[in-house]
Short mmCIF file of C-alpha atoms and ligand atoms in Angstrom, two decimals:
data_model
loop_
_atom_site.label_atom_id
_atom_site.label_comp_id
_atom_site.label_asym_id
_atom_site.label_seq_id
_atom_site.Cartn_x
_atom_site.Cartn_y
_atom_site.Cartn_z
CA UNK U 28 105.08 108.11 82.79
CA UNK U 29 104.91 108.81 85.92
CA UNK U 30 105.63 107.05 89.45
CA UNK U 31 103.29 108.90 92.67
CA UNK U 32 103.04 108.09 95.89
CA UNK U 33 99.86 109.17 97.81
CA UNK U 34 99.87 108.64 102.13
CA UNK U 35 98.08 110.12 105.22
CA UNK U 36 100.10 113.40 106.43
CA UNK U 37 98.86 113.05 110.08
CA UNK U 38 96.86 110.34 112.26
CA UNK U 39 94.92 108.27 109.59
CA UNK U 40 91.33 108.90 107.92
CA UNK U 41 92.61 112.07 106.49
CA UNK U 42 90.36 111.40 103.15
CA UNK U 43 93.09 108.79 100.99
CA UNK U 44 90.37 107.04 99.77
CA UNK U 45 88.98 110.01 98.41
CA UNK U 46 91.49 111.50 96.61
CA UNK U 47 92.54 107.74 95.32
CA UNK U 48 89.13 107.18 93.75
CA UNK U 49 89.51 110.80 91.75
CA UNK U 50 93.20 110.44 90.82
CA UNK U 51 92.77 106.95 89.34
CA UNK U 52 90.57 108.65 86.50
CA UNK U 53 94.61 109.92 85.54
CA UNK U 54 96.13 106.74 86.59
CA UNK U 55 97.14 103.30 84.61
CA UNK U 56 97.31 101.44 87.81
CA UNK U 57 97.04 101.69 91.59
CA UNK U 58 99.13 99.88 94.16
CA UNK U 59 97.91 99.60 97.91
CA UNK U 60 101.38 98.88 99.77
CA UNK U 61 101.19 98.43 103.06
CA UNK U 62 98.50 97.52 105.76
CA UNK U 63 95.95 95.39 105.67
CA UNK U 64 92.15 95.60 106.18
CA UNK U 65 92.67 97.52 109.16
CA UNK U 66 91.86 100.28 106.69
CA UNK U 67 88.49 102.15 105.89
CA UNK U 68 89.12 104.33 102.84
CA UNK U 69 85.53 106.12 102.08
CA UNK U 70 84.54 106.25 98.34
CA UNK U 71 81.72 108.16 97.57
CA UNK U 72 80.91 108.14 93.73
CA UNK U 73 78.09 107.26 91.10
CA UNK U 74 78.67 103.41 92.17
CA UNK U 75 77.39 104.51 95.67
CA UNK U 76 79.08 104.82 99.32
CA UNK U 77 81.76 102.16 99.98
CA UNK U 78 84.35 101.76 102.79
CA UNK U 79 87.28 99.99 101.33
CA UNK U 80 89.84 97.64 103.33
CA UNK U 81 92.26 96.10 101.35
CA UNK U 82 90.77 96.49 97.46
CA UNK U 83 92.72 99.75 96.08
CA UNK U 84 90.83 103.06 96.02
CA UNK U 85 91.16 103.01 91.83
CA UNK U 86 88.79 100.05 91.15
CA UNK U 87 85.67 101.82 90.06
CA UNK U 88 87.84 102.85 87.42
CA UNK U 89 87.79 100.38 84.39
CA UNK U 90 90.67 101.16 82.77
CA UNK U 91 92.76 101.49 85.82
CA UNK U 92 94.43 97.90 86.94
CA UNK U 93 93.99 97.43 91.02
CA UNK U 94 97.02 95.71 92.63
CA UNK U 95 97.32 94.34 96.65
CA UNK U 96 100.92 94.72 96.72
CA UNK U 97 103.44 92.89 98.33
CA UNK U 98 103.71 94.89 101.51
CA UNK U 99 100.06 93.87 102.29
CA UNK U 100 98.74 91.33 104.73
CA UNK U 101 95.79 90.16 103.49
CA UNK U 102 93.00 88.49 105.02
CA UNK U 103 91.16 86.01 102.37
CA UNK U 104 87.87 86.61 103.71
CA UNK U 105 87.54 89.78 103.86
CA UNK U 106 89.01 90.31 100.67
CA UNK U 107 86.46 87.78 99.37
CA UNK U 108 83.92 89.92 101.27
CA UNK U 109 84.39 92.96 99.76
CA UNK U 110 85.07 91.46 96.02
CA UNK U 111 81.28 90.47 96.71
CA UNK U 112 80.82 94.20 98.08
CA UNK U 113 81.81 95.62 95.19
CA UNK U 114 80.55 93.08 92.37
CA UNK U 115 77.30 93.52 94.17
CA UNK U 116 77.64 97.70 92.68
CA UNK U 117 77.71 96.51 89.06
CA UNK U 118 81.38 97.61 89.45
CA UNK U 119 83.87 95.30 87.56
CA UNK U 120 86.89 93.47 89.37
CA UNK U 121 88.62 92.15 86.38
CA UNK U 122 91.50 94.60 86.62
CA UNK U 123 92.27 93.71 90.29
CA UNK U 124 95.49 91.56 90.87
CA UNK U 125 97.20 90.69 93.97
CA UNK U 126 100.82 90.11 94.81
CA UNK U 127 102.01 86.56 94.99
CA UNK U 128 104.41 88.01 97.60
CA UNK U 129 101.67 89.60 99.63
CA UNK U 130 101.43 87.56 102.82
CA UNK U 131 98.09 85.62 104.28
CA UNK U 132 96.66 87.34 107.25
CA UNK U 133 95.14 84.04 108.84
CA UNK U 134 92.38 83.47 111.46
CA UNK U 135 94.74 82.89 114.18
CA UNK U 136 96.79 86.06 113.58
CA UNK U 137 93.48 87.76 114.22
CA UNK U 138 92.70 85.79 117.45
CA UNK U 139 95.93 86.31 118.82
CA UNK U 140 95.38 90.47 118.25
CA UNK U 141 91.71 90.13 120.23
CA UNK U 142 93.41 88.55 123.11
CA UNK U 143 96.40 90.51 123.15
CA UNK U 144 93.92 93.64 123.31
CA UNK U 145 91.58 91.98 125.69
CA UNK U 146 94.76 91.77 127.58
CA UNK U 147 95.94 95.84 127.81
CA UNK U 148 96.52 96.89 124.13
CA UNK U 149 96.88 100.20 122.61
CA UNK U 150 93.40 100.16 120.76
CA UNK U 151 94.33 98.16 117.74
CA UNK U 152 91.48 97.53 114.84
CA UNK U 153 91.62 93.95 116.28
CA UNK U 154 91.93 92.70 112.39
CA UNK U 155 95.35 91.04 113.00
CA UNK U 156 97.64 93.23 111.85
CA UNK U 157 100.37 93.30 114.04
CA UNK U 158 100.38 89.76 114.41
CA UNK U 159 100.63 88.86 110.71
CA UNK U 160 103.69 90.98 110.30
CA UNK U 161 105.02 89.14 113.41
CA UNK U 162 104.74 86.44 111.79
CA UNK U 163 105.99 87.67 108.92
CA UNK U 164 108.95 88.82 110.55
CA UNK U 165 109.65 85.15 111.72
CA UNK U 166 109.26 83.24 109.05
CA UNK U 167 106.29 81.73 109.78
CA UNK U 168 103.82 82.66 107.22
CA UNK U 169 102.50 81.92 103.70
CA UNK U 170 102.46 84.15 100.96
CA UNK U 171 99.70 83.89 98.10
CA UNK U 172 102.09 82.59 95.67
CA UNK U 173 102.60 79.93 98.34
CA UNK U 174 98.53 78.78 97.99
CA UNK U 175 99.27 78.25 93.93
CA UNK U 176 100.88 75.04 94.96
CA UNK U 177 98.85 72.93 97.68
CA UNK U 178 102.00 70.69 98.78
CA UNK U 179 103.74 73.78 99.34
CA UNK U 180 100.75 75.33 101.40
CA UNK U 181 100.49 72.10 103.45
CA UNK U 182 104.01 71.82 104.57
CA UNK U 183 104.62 75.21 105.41
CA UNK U 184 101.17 75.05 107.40
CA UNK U 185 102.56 71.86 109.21
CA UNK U 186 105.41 74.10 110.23
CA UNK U 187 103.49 77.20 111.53
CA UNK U 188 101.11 75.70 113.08
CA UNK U 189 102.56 74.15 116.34
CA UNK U 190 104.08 77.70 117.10
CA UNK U 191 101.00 79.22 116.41
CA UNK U 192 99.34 76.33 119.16
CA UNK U 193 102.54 76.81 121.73
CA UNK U 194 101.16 80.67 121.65
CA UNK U 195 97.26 80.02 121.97
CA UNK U 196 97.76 77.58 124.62
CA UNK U 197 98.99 80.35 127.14
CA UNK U 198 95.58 81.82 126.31
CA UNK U 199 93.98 78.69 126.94
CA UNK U 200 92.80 78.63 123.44
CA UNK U 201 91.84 75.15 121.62
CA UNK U 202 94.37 74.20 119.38
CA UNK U 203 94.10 75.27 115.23
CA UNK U 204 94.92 72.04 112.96
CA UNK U 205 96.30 71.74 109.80
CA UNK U 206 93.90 69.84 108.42
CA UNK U 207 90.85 72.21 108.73
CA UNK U 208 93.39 75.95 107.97
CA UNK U 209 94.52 74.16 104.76
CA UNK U 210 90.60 73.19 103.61
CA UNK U 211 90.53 77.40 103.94
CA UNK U 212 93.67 77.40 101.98
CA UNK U 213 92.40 75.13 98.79
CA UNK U 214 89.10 77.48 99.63
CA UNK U 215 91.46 80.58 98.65
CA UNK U 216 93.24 78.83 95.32
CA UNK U 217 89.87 78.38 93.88
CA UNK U 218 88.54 81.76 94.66
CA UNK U 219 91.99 83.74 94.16
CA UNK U 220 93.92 81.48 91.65
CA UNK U 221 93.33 83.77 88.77
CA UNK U 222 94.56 87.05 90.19
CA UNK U 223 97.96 86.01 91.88
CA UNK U 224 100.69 87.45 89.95
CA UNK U 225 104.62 87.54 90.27
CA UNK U 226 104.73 91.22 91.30
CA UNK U 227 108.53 92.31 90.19
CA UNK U 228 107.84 91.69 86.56
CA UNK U 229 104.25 93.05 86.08
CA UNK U 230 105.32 96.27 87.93
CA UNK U 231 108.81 96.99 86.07
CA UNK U 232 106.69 96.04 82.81
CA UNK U 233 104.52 98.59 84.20
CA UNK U 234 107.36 101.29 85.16
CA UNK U 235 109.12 100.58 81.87
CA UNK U 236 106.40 101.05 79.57
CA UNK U 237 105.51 104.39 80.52
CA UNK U 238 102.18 103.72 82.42
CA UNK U 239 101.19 106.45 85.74
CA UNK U 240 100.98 104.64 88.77
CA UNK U 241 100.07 105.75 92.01
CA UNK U 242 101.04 104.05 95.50
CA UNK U 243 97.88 103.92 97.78
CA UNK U 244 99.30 104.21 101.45
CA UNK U 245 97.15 103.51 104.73
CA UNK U 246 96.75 105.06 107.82
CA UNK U 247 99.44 107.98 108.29
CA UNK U 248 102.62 108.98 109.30
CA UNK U 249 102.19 108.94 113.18
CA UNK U 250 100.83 105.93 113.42
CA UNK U 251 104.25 104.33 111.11
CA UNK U 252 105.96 101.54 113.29
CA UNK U 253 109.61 103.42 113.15
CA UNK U 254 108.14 106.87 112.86
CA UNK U 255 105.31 107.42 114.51
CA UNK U 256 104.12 107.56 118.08
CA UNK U 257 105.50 103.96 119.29
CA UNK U 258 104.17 101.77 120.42
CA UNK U 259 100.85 103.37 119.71
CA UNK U 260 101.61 102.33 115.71
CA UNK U 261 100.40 99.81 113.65
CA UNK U 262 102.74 97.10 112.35
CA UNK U 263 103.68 98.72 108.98
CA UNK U 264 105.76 101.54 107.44
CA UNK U 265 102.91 104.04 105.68
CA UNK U 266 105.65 106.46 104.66
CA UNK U 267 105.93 107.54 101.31
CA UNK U 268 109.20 105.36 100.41
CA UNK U 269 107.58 102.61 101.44
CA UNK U 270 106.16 102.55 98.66
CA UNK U 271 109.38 101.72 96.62
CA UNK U 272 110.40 98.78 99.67
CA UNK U 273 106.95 97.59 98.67
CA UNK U 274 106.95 97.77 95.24
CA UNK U 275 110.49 96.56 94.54
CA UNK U 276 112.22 99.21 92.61
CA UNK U 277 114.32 102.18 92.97
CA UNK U 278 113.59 105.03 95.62
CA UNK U 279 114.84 107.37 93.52
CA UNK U 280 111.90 106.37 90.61
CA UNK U 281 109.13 107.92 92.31
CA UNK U 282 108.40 111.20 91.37
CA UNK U 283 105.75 112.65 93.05
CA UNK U 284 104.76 112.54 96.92
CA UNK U 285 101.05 113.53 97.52
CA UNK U 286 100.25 113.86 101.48
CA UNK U 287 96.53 113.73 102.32
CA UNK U 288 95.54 116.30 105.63
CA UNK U 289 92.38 116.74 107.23
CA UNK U 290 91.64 120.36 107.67
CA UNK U 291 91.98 119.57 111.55
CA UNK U 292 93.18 116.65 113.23
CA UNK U 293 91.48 113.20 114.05
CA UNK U 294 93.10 109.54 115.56
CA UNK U 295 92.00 106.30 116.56
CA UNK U 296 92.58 104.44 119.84
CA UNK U 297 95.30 105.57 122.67
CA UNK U 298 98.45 107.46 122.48
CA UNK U 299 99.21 111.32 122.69
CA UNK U 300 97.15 113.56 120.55
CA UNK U 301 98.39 117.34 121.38
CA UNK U 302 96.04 119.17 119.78
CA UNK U 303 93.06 117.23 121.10
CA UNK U 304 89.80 119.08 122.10
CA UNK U 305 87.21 117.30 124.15
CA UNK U 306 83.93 119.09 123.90
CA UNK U 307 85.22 122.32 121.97
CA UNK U 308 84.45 123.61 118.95
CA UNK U 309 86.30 121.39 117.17
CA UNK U 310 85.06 117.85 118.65
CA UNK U 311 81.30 119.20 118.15
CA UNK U 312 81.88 118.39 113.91
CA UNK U 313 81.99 114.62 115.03
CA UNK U 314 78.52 114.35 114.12
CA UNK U 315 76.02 111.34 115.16
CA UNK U 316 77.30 108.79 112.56
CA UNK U 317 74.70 108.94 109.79
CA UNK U 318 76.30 110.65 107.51
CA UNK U 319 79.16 108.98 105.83
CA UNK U 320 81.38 112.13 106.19
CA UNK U 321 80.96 111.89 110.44
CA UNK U 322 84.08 111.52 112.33
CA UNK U 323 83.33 107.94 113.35
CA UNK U 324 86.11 105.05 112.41
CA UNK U 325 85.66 103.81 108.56
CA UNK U 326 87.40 100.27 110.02
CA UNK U 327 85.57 99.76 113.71
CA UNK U 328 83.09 102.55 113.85
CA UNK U 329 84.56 104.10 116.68
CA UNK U 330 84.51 107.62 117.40
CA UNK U 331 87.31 109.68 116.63
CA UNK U 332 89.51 111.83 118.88
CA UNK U 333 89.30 115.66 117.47
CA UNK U 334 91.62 118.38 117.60
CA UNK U 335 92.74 121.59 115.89
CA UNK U 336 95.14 121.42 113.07
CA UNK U 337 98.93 120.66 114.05
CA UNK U 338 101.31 122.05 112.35
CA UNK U 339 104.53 120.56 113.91
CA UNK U 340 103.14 117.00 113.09
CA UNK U 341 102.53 118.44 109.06
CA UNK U 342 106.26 119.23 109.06
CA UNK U 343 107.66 116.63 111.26
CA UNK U 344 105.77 113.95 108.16
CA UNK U 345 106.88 116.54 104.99
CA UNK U 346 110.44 115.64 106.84
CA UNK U 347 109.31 111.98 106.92
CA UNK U 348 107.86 112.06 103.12
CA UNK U 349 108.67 115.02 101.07
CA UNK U 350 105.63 116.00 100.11
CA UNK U 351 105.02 117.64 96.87
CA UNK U 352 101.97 118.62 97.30
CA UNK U 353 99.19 118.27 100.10
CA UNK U 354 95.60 117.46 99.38
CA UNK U 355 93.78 119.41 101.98
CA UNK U 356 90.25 117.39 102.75
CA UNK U 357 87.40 118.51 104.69
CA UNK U 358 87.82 122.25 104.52
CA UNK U 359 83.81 122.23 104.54
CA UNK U 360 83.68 121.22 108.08
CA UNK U 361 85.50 124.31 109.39
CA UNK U 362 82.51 126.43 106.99
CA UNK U 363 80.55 127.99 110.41
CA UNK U 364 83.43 128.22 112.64
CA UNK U 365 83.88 131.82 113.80
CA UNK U 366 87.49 131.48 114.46
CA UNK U 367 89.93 128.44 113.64
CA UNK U 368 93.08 127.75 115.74
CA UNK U 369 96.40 126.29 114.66
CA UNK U 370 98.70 124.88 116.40
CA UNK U 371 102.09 126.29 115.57
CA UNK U 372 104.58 125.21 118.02
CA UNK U 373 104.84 123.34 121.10
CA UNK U 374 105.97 124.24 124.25
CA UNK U 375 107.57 121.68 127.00
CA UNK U 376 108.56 122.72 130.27
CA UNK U 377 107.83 126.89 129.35
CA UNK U 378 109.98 126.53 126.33
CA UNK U 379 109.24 126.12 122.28
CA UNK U 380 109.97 122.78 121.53
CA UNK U 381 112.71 122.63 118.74
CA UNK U 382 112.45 118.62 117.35
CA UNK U 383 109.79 116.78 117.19
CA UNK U 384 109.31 115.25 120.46
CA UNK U 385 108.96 111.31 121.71
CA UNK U 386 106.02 109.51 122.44
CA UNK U 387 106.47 110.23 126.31
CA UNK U 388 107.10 114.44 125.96
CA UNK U 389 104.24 114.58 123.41
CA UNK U 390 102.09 113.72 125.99
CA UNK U 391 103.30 116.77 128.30
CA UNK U 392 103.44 119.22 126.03
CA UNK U 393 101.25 122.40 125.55
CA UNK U 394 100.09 123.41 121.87
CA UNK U 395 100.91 126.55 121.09
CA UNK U 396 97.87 128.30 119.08
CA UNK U 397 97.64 131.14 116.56
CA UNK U 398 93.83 131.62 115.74
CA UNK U 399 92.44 132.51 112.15
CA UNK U 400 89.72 134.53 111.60
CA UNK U 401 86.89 131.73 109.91
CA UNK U 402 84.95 132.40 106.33
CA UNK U 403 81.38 131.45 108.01
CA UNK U 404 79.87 130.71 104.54
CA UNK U 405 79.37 127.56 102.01
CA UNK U 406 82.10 126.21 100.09
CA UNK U 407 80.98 122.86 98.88
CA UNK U 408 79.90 124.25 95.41
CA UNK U 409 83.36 125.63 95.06
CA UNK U 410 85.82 123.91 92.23
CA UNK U 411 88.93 126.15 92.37
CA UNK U 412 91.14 127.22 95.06
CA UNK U 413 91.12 130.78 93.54
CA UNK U 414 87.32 130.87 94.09
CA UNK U 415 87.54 129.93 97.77
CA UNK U 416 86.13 133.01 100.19
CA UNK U 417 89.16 135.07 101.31
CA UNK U 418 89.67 133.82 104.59
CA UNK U 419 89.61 130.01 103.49
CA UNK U 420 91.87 131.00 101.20
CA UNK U 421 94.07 132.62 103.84
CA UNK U 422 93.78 129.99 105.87
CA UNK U 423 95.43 127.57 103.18
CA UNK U 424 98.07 130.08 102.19
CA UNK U 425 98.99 129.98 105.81
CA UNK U 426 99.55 125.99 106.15
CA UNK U 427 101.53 126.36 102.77
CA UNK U 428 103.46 128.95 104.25
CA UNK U 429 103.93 126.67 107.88
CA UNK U 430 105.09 123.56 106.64
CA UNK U 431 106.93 124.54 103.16
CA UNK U 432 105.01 122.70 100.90
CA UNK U 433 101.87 123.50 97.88
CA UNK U 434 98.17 122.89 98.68
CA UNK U 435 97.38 121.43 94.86
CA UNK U 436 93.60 119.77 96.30
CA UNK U 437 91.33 121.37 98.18
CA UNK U 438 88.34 118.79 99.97
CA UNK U 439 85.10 120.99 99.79
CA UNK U 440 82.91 117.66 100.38
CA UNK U 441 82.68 114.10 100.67
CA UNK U 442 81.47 112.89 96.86
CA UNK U 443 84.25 112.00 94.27
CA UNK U 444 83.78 115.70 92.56
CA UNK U 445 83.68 117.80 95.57
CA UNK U 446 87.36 119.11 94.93
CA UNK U 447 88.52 122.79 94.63
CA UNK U 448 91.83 122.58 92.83
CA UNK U 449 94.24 125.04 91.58
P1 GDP G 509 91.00 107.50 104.64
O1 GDP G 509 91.17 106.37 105.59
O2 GDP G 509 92.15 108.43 104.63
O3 GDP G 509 90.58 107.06 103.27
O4 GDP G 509 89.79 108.37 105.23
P2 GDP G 509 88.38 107.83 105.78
O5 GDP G 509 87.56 107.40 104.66
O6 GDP G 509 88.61 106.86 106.89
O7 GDP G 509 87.84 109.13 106.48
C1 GDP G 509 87.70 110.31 105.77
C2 GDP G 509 86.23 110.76 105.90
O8 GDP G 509 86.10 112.05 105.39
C3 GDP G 509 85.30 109.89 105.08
O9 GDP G 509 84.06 109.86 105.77
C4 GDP G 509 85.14 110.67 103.77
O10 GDP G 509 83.89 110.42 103.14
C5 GDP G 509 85.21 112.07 104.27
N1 GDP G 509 85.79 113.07 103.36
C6 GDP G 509 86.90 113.00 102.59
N2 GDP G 509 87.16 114.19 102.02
C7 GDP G 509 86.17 115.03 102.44
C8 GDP G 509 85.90 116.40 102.23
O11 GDP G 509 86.62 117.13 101.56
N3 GDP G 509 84.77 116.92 102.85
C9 GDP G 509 83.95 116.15 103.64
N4 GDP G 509 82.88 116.72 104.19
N5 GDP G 509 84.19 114.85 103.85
C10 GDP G 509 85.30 114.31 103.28
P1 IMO G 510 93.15 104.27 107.37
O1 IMO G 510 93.96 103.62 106.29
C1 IMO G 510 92.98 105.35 111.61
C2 IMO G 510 95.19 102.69 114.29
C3 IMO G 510 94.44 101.93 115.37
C4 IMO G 510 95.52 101.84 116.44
C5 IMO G 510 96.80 101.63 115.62
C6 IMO G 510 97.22 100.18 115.48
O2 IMO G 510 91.69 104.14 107.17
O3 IMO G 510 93.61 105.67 107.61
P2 IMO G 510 96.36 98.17 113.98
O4 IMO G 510 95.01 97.54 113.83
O5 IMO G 510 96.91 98.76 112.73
O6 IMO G 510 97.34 97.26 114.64
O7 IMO G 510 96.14 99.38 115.02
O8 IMO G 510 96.53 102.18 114.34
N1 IMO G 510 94.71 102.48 112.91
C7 IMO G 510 94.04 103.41 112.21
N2 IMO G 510 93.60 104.63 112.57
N3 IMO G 510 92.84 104.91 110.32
C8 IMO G 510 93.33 103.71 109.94
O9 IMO G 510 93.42 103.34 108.66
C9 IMO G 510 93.92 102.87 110.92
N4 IMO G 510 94.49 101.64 110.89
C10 IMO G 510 94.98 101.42 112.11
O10 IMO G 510 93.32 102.66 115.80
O11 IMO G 510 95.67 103.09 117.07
MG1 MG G 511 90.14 105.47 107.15
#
């Protein structure tokens, strides 16, 4: 039995989905915690290409159960979107389940995110995140469980709905009724009815019989609400013991952190980015967006910011989540670089940087680069970290040896199987 916990190690997109899809063929069940469909997790395997939002990573997997957990804000119709999605691939969704405590991202918590970023945002995915856990936070929301009983749904709606109009009419927005949100809601019992469950006791059933689960976090450490680079965040915590807030059971139970890095460094929308390059060697992997492996948003499409490798963000989130052991994705990219660069340190006003600074001194400071001699030759074939050329392999040894922590995954590619592992 075991209890993992897999999340991003640096901006986002560092290749969760990925590494979810091949570690489910180990697992009894897979739990996406926190977010919402603000995520794009890329699955590349014999079912074909997918970009996943809210369904967990593990579902091509038959024997592997799929839960939305109760950290989750879900939006119905994009879940319903991407059940068709995926039924649409021959690929079975009998084992997915959702949390009866997983709260109902609804259409005007997605209206409210548009016009607060039409406004002057920070470059949110405009799916409503941030104002369903605002919501959430005041009481004001329904929680699947809550759609399992109609006269339930439709008082609570008759409740949240004049705040929700008091907040649209600054906007100048028509007011939402009752009447035509809880037709969506009876909409949602039919379509959803079957897969609600009470969380607490299927998972401890889970736990207590022995079965390996793994946590499927979002996004990544910098972008966590507490943690990360306020208030350019999302609205949730995706740190590793999350996972146990989430889930409902002991911290202590989980047994295995795996953080997911990108072999260099890419983030979405505004905020400070260190080790970003604009038009170096580094941005020029982006790509033009055909491929599924190009550095363009999973969620919006938008094109990612690109930078070396930072090493003081690595440690500041193995501080953050303990990591056990670091899937390293995307290794292939760096395959023609002459030279690589890490960042090592930073420096702020002429001097090395000590802590890990706040939103407003990341901005200012100045990476501080060691640069690695590259391999220059094809590693995609590759299927063990001892087979790696020399210098990949030195290049690995030297992020082990920087942030304290094993390399156990090596991303040679973008397909299921294209994994060098020790
Ligand atoms: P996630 O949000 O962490 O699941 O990551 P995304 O799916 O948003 O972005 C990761 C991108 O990298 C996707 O396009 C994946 O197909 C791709 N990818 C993941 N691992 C590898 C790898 O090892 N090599 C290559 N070339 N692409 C990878
Ligand atoms: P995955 O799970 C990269 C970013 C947005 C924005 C901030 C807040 O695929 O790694 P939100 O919509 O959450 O309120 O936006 O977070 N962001 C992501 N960046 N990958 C994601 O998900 C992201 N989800 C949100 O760009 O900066
Ligand atoms: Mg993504």
């Amino acid at each position: 039995m075991s209890i993992s916990v897999l999340v991003g190690a640096q901006w986002g997109d560092e290749g969760k989905g990925k590494m979810v899809d091949y570690l489910a063929g180990k697992s009894d069940l897979i739990v996406r915690f926190q977010g919402g469909d603000n995520a794009g997790h890329t699955v590349i395997n014999d079912f074909g290409v997918f970009k996943l939002h809210l369904i967990p990573c593990g579902i091509f997997e038959k024997n592997c159960i799929s839960l939305i957990g109760t950290g989750v804000v879900v939006n119905p119709d994009v879940l319903m979107e991407e059940m068709a999605q995926i039924e649409a691939a021959n690929v079975s969704l009998e084992g997915l389940k959702i949390s009866g405590k997983a709260h109902v991202l609804m259409p005007y918590h997605q209206k409210l995110d548009e016009l607060m970023e039409k406004a002057g945002g920070i470059g949110t995915t405009k799916r409503g995140i941030g104002q369903a856990y605002a919501y959430k936070a005041m009481r004001k929301s329904l929680r699947f469980e809550d759609l399992l009983d109609l006269d339930r749904t439709k008082s609570k709606l008759t409740e949240i709905v004049p705040v929700v109009n008091d907040q649209m009419s600054s906007y100048g927005i028509e007011p939402y009724t009752v009447e035509a949100l809880f037709e969506k809601c009876k909409l949602w019992k039919e379509k959803f009815a079957a897969s609600i469950i009470e969380p607490m006791s299927f998972l401890h059933q889970m736990i207590d019989s022995g079965k390996s689960i793994l946590f499927e976090g979002q996004l990544g450490a910098m972008k966590d609400i507490d943690h990360g680079i306020f208030p350019y965040v999302t609205s949730s915590n995706p740190i590793a013991s999350y996972a146990a807030v989430s889930g409902g059971f002991p911290a202590k139970k989980i047994d295995k952190v795996i953080g997911v890095a990108k072999a260099f460094s890419s983030a979405v929308g505004a905020g400070p980015f260190p080790t970003e390059e604009i038009g170096g060697a580094i941005d020029l992997l982006r790509g033009t967006g055909e491929n599924p492996d190009d550095e363009f948003g999973a969620r919006t499409g938008r094109s990612r910011r690109l930078g070396w490798l930072d090493i003081p963000v690595l440690k500041y989130t193995h501080a953050i989540n303990g990591y056990d052991e670091l899937a390293l994705c995307k290794i292939d990219k760096l395959d023609n670089l002459p030279e690589i660069k890490i960042c090592v340190d930073y420096k702020l006003d002429g001097r090395i940087v000590t802590h890990f600074p706040d939103t407003e001194d990341l901005e200012k400071v100045e990476p501080v680069y060691i640069t690695l001699p590259g391999w220059m030759c094809d590693t995609t074939k590759i299927k063990n970290i001892a087979d790696l050329p020399e210098n990949a392999k030195n290049y690995i040894r030297k992020i082990e040896e920087l942030v304290g922590t094993t390399i156990a995954y090596v991303g040679v590619g973008p397909n299921r199987e294209d994994l060098a592992i020790r």
